[in-house]
C-alpha cells in the first residue's frame, strides 16, 4: 500500500527520509558528543566526575582541567568546525552545480592559511602591544582576517551591477586561491626550520588548540552562519534548474547567492582559522547524504551539519587516543577516512562496484 | 586575558633569566618529570636522574633508554591531555614548546614549567646543565658535569688554537632532496659545531637552513661537506653528491671530502657536544 503511494510521490518519500534522518543523525551526534567527553589520553572518567558532582563533592584540579578546559571546548569546537565544513560543502556543491566543489574552492581556505603563515613567520616583528594584547589569539585572528579579506575581494571581482556571476566566482576563486598560496610560498621560503615545522602541523589541522576564549569569538560566528546556510534549501533546489528558472519560481536569486557566499566564507574561514586545514569533511559528507536521502537541499543541509559534526568528533577521538600520549593531526585522519569513501562513492556511481 | 598573558610572559622571562635564583626560592616536586628537547633529556640522563622521568618528546632520542619512555609528541605540537595523562609534577623544556593553548592549559592545571635556555655555543651547554641541575635540586651533580664538559670543551678549543693549517671551509648539507642542496647558514646548531671544531661555515650570507643555488655553492668553495648520517639514505653517497654539477667544481669534490656524523650527536648541543666537536676536529685535520 505505502509502496505504491510513495512510488507515485517520490518527492514526499524523500522528504520523509530526510526528516527521519534528522532524528537519527541528531541521536548519533548526542552519543558521539558524550563519548567525546568520556574518551581521552588521561584516565579521567566522565562518569566518575559526574558522580562526584551529584554527591556534592569537589573535583580534583586535574579532573576539572581535563573535562572543562580540554575535552569540553574540543567537543564544542568539533561540532562547530565539522558542521561548518559539511554544510559549506553542501551549499557550494548546490550553488556551483558541481559535485567537486568544496569550501576550499572559493580561495577562502588559502586566504586563512596566508593569514596564519604570516603570523607564524612574521609575528615576532609585530609591535609588542599587539602581541601581548592578543597573545595566543593572534594566529586565529590573522587567519580570520585573511579568510574575510579574500572573500570580500572575490565578491568584488565577480559582482557587476549587483549581479554575481557564479561562473566568474568559481574561476576567480581558483585564481585568488593560487595567488594566496603563492604569497604563502614566499613566506614559507623566508621561514626558519622551527617555523616550517609549525606550519606543517598547522596545515594538517587539529582540534587540540580548542579553548573557551577562542570559541567565545569563533563559535557565534560559525553557528550563525551555519544556521543561515541551512535556510538556503529552497533557493538551492530552485537554482539547480538554472538561474532563470529559479527567478521565475519566485526565488530571490541574487540574494540567495550572496547569502550562500557570505555564510560559507564566514563559516569555513572561521573554522580554518581555529582548527587549521581539515580536508574531506566538506566533500564527503554531502555526497554520502545525497546517496542515502536524496538531493533535496531542504533536509540535506541540516543533515550535513549533524553528520559533519559527528564525523569530525569521531576522527578527533581517534586522533587523541591512537598514539597517546602524543596526538595525530586530525587532517591526516579525515583524509585517510575520507579519500577511500569518496573513491568508493565515485566507483559506485559509475557502476564499477555493487554494494 | 591581557594581564594574564603579560604575567605569563613575565614569569617565563624571570624563570629563564634567573634560574639559579628561582631554584633557591622555589623547590619543585621533581618526582615525575617530562622533558622536552633532545639536549634537555640527555642532560637529565647524564646527571643520573633519569629515574625521575615519566615521558619525553619525540626529539629526545638519546640515550637509547630515553626511547623506552612514553613519547608525548613533537615539542611544538603537544596535546594537553596527553601531557597530563602521564601525571607529571614538572616539565623541563627548551624554548619553543607549544602550541600556546597547550601551555596555558598546563598552567591552568598548576603544572610547573621550566624553560631551559638553549643557545648554540659552548657557554650555552654549561648554562643548560646548571639550569637543569638547579631545577632538579642537584646543583652539585650539575657542577661536576658542567666542569667535566667544560674541561672537554677547553681541550678541543686548545687543539683548535694549536692548529697550524688554515681553517677548513665546511658546508653543512641538511638534505639533497630533489637534487637541490639545503645548507646551513649562521645561527644554527650546525654553524655552532663547525665553529667549535675549528672550521669555518662556508655559508654566512643568511640565517637558518636554505636551499642554495648552484652558483652559490661554487662560490662558497667548501673544503669539506658535512652531513648527517642517516640509515638507508642512499641519496647522499659521496659519489652522487660530488657528481652534482654545482658540487663538482668545489675543493671538497676534488678531494672527495664528505664527512657524515650522527645527527643528534652533531647538532644536539648537550653533554656529548665536546665529543662531537673533537670528532669533527679530528676529521677536519685528517683532510689536510
Coordinates of C-alpha atoms in Angstrom, one line a residue, chain A:
Chain A
X1 CA 0.0 0.0 0.0
X2 CA 2.6 2.5 1.1
X3 CA 4.9 1.4 -1.5
X4 CA 2.6 2.3 -4.4
X5 CA 1.8 5.6 -2.8
X6 CA 5.3 6.7 -2.4
X7 CA 6.3 5.3 -5.8
X8 CA 3.8 7.8 -7.1
X9 CA 5.2 10.6 -5.0
X10 CA 8.9 10.1 -4.8
X11 CA 9.5 13.7 -3.6
X12 CA 7.3 13.2 -0.5
X13 CA 9.1 10.0 0.3
X14 CA 12.4 11.7 0.0
X15 CA 11.3 14.5 2.4
X16 CA 10.2 11.9 4.9
X17 CA 13.5 10.1 4.6
X18 CA 15.4 13.3 5.3
X19 CA 13.2 14.1 8.3
X20 CA 13.8 10.7 9.8
X21 CA 17.4 11.2 9.1
X22 CA 17.3 14.4 11.2
X23 CA 16.3 12.3 14.2
X24 CA 18.8 9.5 13.6
X25 CA 21.7 11.9 13.0
X26 CA 20.8 14.0 15.9
X27 CA 20.8 11.0 18.2
X28 CA 24.2 10.0 16.7
X29 CA 25.6 13.4 17.4
X30 CA 24.4 13.2 21.1
X31 CA 26.0 9.8 21.5
X32 CA 29.3 10.8 19.9
X33 CA 29.4 14.0 22.0
X34 CA 29.1 12.0 25.2
X35 CA 31.8 9.6 24.0
X36 CA 34.0 12.6 23.1
X37 CA 33.7 13.9 26.7
X38 CA 34.5 10.4 28.1
X39 CA 37.4 9.5 25.9
X40 CA 41.0 10.8 26.2
X41 CA 44.6 10.0 26.9
X42 CA 44.3 10.6 30.7
X43 CA 42.3 8.2 32.8
X44 CA 39.9 10.9 33.9
X45 CA 36.4 9.5 33.9
X46 CA 33.4 11.5 32.9
X47 CA 31.1 9.2 35.0
X48 CA 33.3 9.4 38.0
X49 CA 33.3 13.2 37.8
X50 CA 29.5 13.3 37.4
X51 CA 29.0 11.0 40.4
X52 CA 31.2 13.3 42.5
X53 CA 29.3 16.3 41.4
X54 CA 26.0 14.6 42.1
X55 CA 27.1 13.8 45.6
X56 CA 28.3 17.4 46.1
X57 CA 32.0 16.5 46.2
X58 CA 34.6 18.7 44.7
X59 CA 36.5 17.6 41.6
X60 CA 40.3 17.4 41.7
X61 CA 42.2 20.1 39.7
X62 CA 43.2 17.6 37.1
X63 CA 39.6 16.4 36.6
X64 CA 38.4 19.9 36.3
X65 CA 41.1 20.9 33.8
X66 CA 40.7 17.7 31.7
X67 CA 36.9 17.8 31.5
X68 CA 36.3 21.6 31.4
X69 CA 39.4 23.1 29.8
X70 CA 40.4 20.3 27.4
X71 CA 37.6 18.0 26.4
X72 CA 34.6 20.3 26.6
X73 CA 36.0 23.1 24.4
X74 CA 37.3 20.4 22.0
X75 CA 33.8 19.0 21.8
X76 CA 32.2 22.3 21.0
X77 CA 34.9 23.2 18.5
X78 CA 34.5 19.8 16.8
X79 CA 30.7 20.4 16.4
X80 CA 31.3 24.0 15.1
X81 CA 34.1 23.1 12.7
X82 CA 32.6 19.8 11.5
X83 CA 29.2 21.3 10.8
X84 CA 30.7 24.4 9.2
X85 CA 32.7 22.3 6.7
X86 CA 30.0 19.9 5.8
X87 CA 27.2 22.5 5.4
X88 CA 29.5 24.7 3.4
X89 CA 30.4 21.8 1.2
X90 CA 26.7 21.0 0.5
X91 CA 26.0 24.7 -0.2
X92 CA 28.9 25.1 -2.6
X93 CA 28.0 21.9 -4.5
X94 CA 24.5 23.2 -4.9
X95 CA 25.4 26.7 -5.8
X96 CA 28.0 25.8 -8.4
X97 CA 26.1 22.7 -9.5
X98 CA 29.4 20.9 -9.3
X99 CA 29.9 17.8 -7.3
X100 CA 33.5 18.5 -6.7
X101 CA 33.0 21.9 -5.2
X102 CA 34.1 22.3 -1.6
X103 CA 34.6 25.3 0.7
X104 CA 38.3 25.5 -0.4
X105 CA 37.3 26.3 -4.0
X106 CA 36.5 29.9 -3.1
X107 CA 40.0 30.6 -2.1
X108 CA 38.8 31.3 1.5
X109 CA 41.0 28.5 2.9
X110 CA 44.1 29.8 1.1
X111 CA 43.3 33.3 2.5
X112 CA 43.0 31.9 6.0
X113 CA 46.3 30.0 5.5
X114 CA 48.0 33.1 4.3
X115 CA 46.9 34.9 7.5
X116 CA 48.2 32.1 9.6
X117 CA 51.5 31.7 7.8
X118 CA 52.1 35.5 8.1
X119 CA 51.8 35.3 11.9
X120 CA 53.9 32.2 12.2
X121 CA 56.7 33.7 10.1
X122 CA 56.5 37.4 10.8
X123 CA 54.6 37.5 14.1
X124 CA 57.7 38.3 16.1
X125 CA 58.1 41.6 14.1
X126 CA 54.7 42.9 15.3
X127 CA 54.6 45.7 17.9
X128 CA 54.8 44.2 21.4
X129 CA 51.5 45.9 22.3
X130 CA 49.7 43.8 19.7
X131 CA 51.5 40.6 20.7
X132 CA 50.7 40.9 24.4
X133 CA 47.1 42.0 23.9
X134 CA 46.1 39.2 21.5
X135 CA 48.6 36.6 22.8
X136 CA 47.5 33.1 21.7
X137 CA 44.6 34.7 19.8
X138 CA 47.0 36.3 17.3
X139 CA 47.1 33.4 14.9
X140 CA 43.3 32.7 14.7
X141 CA 42.6 36.4 14.3
X142 CA 45.0 36.7 11.5
X143 CA 43.6 33.6 9.7
X144 CA 40.1 35.0 10.2
X145 CA 41.1 38.4 8.6
X146 CA 42.8 36.5 5.8
X147 CA 39.6 34.5 5.1
X148 CA 37.3 37.5 5.2
X149 CA 39.7 39.7 3.1
X150 CA 39.8 37.0 0.4
X151 CA 36.1 36.6 0.5
X152 CA 35.4 40.4 0.1
X153 CA 38.0 40.5 -2.8
X154 CA 36.3 37.6 -4.5
X155 CA 32.9 39.1 -4.2
X156 CA 34.1 42.5 -5.6
X157 CA 35.7 40.7 -8.5
X158 CA 32.7 38.6 -9.5
X159 CA 29.9 41.1 -9.0
X160 CA 28.9 43.6 -11.7
X161 CA 25.9 46.0 -11.3
X162 CA 24.5 44.0 -8.4
X163 CA 24.7 40.7 -10.2
X164 CA 27.1 38.0 -9.0
X165 CA 28.3 35.6 -11.7
X166 CA 28.7 32.1 -10.2
X167 CA 30.9 31.1 -13.1
X168 CA 33.3 34.0 -12.7
X169 CA 33.3 33.4 -9.0
X170 CA 34.4 29.8 -9.5
X171 CA 37.3 30.7 -11.7
X172 CA 38.3 33.8 -9.7
X173 CA 38.2 31.7 -6.5
X174 CA 40.7 29.3 -8.0
X175 CA 42.9 32.2 -9.3
X176 CA 42.8 34.0 -6.0
X177 CA 43.4 30.8 -4.1
X178 CA 46.5 30.2 -6.2
X179 CA 47.7 33.7 -5.7
X180 CA 47.3 33.5 -1.9
X181 CA 49.1 30.1 -1.9
X182 CA 52.0 31.8 -3.8
X183 CA 52.2 34.6 -1.2
X184 CA 52.3 31.9 1.5
X185 CA 55.0 30.2 -0.5
X186 CA 57.1 33.4 -0.3
X187 CA 56.7 33.5 3.4
X188 CA 57.4 29.7 3.7
X189 CA 60.7 30.4 1.8
X190 CA 61.6 33.0 4.4
X191 CA 60.7 30.8 7.4
X192 CA 63.3 29.1 9.6
X193 CA 63.1 25.4 10.2
X194 CA 61.2 25.7 13.5
X195 CA 58.6 27.9 11.8
X196 CA 58.4 25.4 8.9
X197 CA 57.6 22.6 11.3
X198 CA 54.9 24.7 13.0
X199 CA 53.4 25.5 9.5
X200 CA 53.4 21.8 8.6
X201 CA 51.5 20.9 11.8
X202 CA 49.1 23.8 11.3
X203 CA 48.3 22.8 7.8
X204 CA 47.5 19.3 8.9
X205 CA 44.7 20.6 11.2
X206 CA 43.9 19.8 14.8
X207 CA 41.3 20.5 17.4
X208 CA 43.9 20.5 20.1
X209 CA 44.0 24.3 20.2
X210 CA 40.5 24.5 21.5
X211 CA 39.8 27.0 24.3
X212 CA 36.8 28.8 25.6
X213 CA 38.4 32.1 24.7
X214 CA 38.7 31.1 21.0
X215 CA 35.2 29.7 21.0
X216 CA 33.7 32.8 22.6
X217 CA 34.7 34.7 19.4
X218 CA 34.6 32.0 16.7
X219 CA 31.6 29.9 18.0
X220 CA 28.9 32.5 17.5
X221 CA 30.2 33.5 14.0
X222 CA 30.2 29.8 12.9
X223 CA 26.8 28.9 14.5
X224 CA 25.0 32.0 13.0
X225 CA 26.5 31.4 9.5
X226 CA 25.8 27.7 9.6
X227 CA 22.2 28.4 10.6
X228 CA 21.9 31.0 7.9
X229 CA 23.3 28.5 5.3
X230 CA 20.7 25.9 6.5
X231 CA 17.8 28.2 5.4
X232 CA 19.0 28.2 1.8
X233 CA 17.5 24.8 0.9
X234 CA 14.6 26.0 -1.2
X235 CA 16.8 28.6 -3.1
X236 CA 19.4 26.0 -3.9
X237 CA 16.8 23.5 -5.1
X238 CA 15.5 26.2 -7.5
X239 CA 19.0 27.2 -8.6
X240 CA 19.6 23.6 -9.6
X241 CA 17.2 24.3 -12.5
X242 CA 19.2 27.3 -13.6
X243 CA 19.1 30.9 -12.6
X244 CA 16.3 32.0 -15.0
X245 CA 14.1 29.1 -13.9
X246 CA 14.7 29.9 -10.2
X247 CA 13.9 33.6 -10.8
X248 CA 10.5 32.6 -12.4
X249 CA 9.8 30.3 -9.5
X250 CA 9.9 33.5 -7.3
X251 CA 13.3 32.7 -5.7
X252 CA 15.4 35.9 -5.0
X253 CA 18.4 34.6 -6.9
X254 CA 21.0 37.3 -6.2
X255 CA 20.1 37.3 -2.5
X256 CA 20.4 33.5 -2.3
X257 CA 23.8 33.7 -3.9
X258 CA 25.0 36.5 -1.7
X259 CA 23.8 34.8 1.5
X260 CA 25.3 31.5 0.4
X261 CA 28.7 33.0 -0.3
X262 CA 28.7 35.1 2.9
X263 CA 27.6 32.3 5.1
X264 CA 30.1 29.8 3.6
X265 CA 33.0 32.2 3.8
X266 CA 32.3 33.2 7.3
X267 CA 31.8 29.6 8.4
X268 CA 34.8 28.0 6.7
X269 CA 37.1 31.0 7.2
X270 CA 36.5 30.9 10.9
X271 CA 36.7 27.1 11.1
X272 CA 40.0 27.1 9.3
X273 CA 41.3 29.9 11.5
X274 CA 40.7 28.0 14.7
X275 CA 41.5 24.5 13.6
X276 CA 43.9 24.7 10.6
X277 CA 43.4 22.7 7.4
X278 CA 40.9 19.8 7.8
X279 CA 40.0 18.2 4.5
X280 CA 37.4 15.9 3.0
X281 CA 34.6 16.6 5.5
X282 CA 33.1 19.2 3.2
X283 CA 33.2 17.0 0.1
X284 CA 32.4 13.5 1.5
X285 CA 29.6 14.3 3.9
X286 CA 27.1 15.9 1.4
X287 CA 27.8 13.1 -1.1
X288 CA 27.1 10.4 1.5
X289 CA 23.8 12.0 2.5
X290 CA 22.7 12.5 -1.1
X291 CA 23.1 8.8 -1.7
X292 CA 21.1 8.0 1.5
X293 CA 18.4 10.6 1.4
X294 CA 18.3 12.2 -2.0
X295 CA 19.3 15.6 -3.4
X296 CA 16.6 17.8 -1.8
X297 CA 18.6 20.6 -0.1
X298 CA 15.9 21.3 2.4
X299 CA 16.7 18.2 4.5
X300 CA 20.3 17.8 3.2
X301 CA 21.8 20.9 4.7
X302 CA 20.8 20.2 8.3
X303 CA 21.7 16.6 8.0
X304 CA 25.1 17.6 6.6
X305 CA 25.7 19.7 9.7
X306 CA 24.8 16.9 12.1
X307 CA 26.8 14.2 10.2
X308 CA 29.8 16.5 9.7
X309 CA 30.0 17.3 13.4
X310 CA 29.7 13.6 14.3
X311 CA 32.3 12.5 11.9
X312 CA 34.8 15.1 13.0
X313 CA 34.3 14.2 16.6
X314 CA 34.9 10.6 15.8
X315 CA 38.1 11.4 13.9
X316 CA 39.2 13.6 16.8
X317 CA 38.7 10.8 19.3
X318 CA 40.8 8.5 17.2
X319 CA 43.4 11.3 16.8
X320 CA 43.9 11.7 20.5
X321 CA 43.8 8.1 21.6
X322 CA 45.6 6.1 18.9
X323 CA 49.2 7.3 19.6
X324 CA 48.6 8.6 23.2
X325 CA 50.2 10.4 25.0
X326 CA 51.1 12.1 21.6
X327 CA 48.4 13.1 19.2
X328 CA 47.8 12.7 15.4
X329 CA 46.9 15.8 13.4
X330 CA 43.2 15.3 12.5
X331 CA 43.6 16.4 8.9
X332 CA 45.6 13.1 8.3
X333 CA 42.7 11.1 9.7
X334 CA 39.9 12.9 7.8
X335 CA 41.9 12.4 4.6
X336 CA 42.7 8.8 5.5
X337 CA 39.0 8.0 6.1
X338 CA 37.6 10.4 3.5
X339 CA 39.6 9.6 0.4
X340 CA 38.6 5.9 0.2
X341 CA 35.0 6.7 0.9
X342 CA 35.0 9.3 -1.8
X343 CA 36.6 6.9 -4.2
X344 CA 34.0 4.2 -3.3
X345 CA 31.2 6.7 -4.0
X346 CA 32.7 7.5 -7.4
X347 CA 33.1 3.9 -8.4
X348 CA 29.7 3.0 -7.2
X349 CA 28.1 5.8 -9.1
X350 CA 29.7 4.5 -12.3
X351 CA 28.5 1.0 -11.5
X352 CA 32.0 -0.4 -11.0
X353 CA 31.3 -1.6 -7.5
X354 CA 27.9 -3.1 -6.5
X355 CA 27.4 -2.6 -2.8

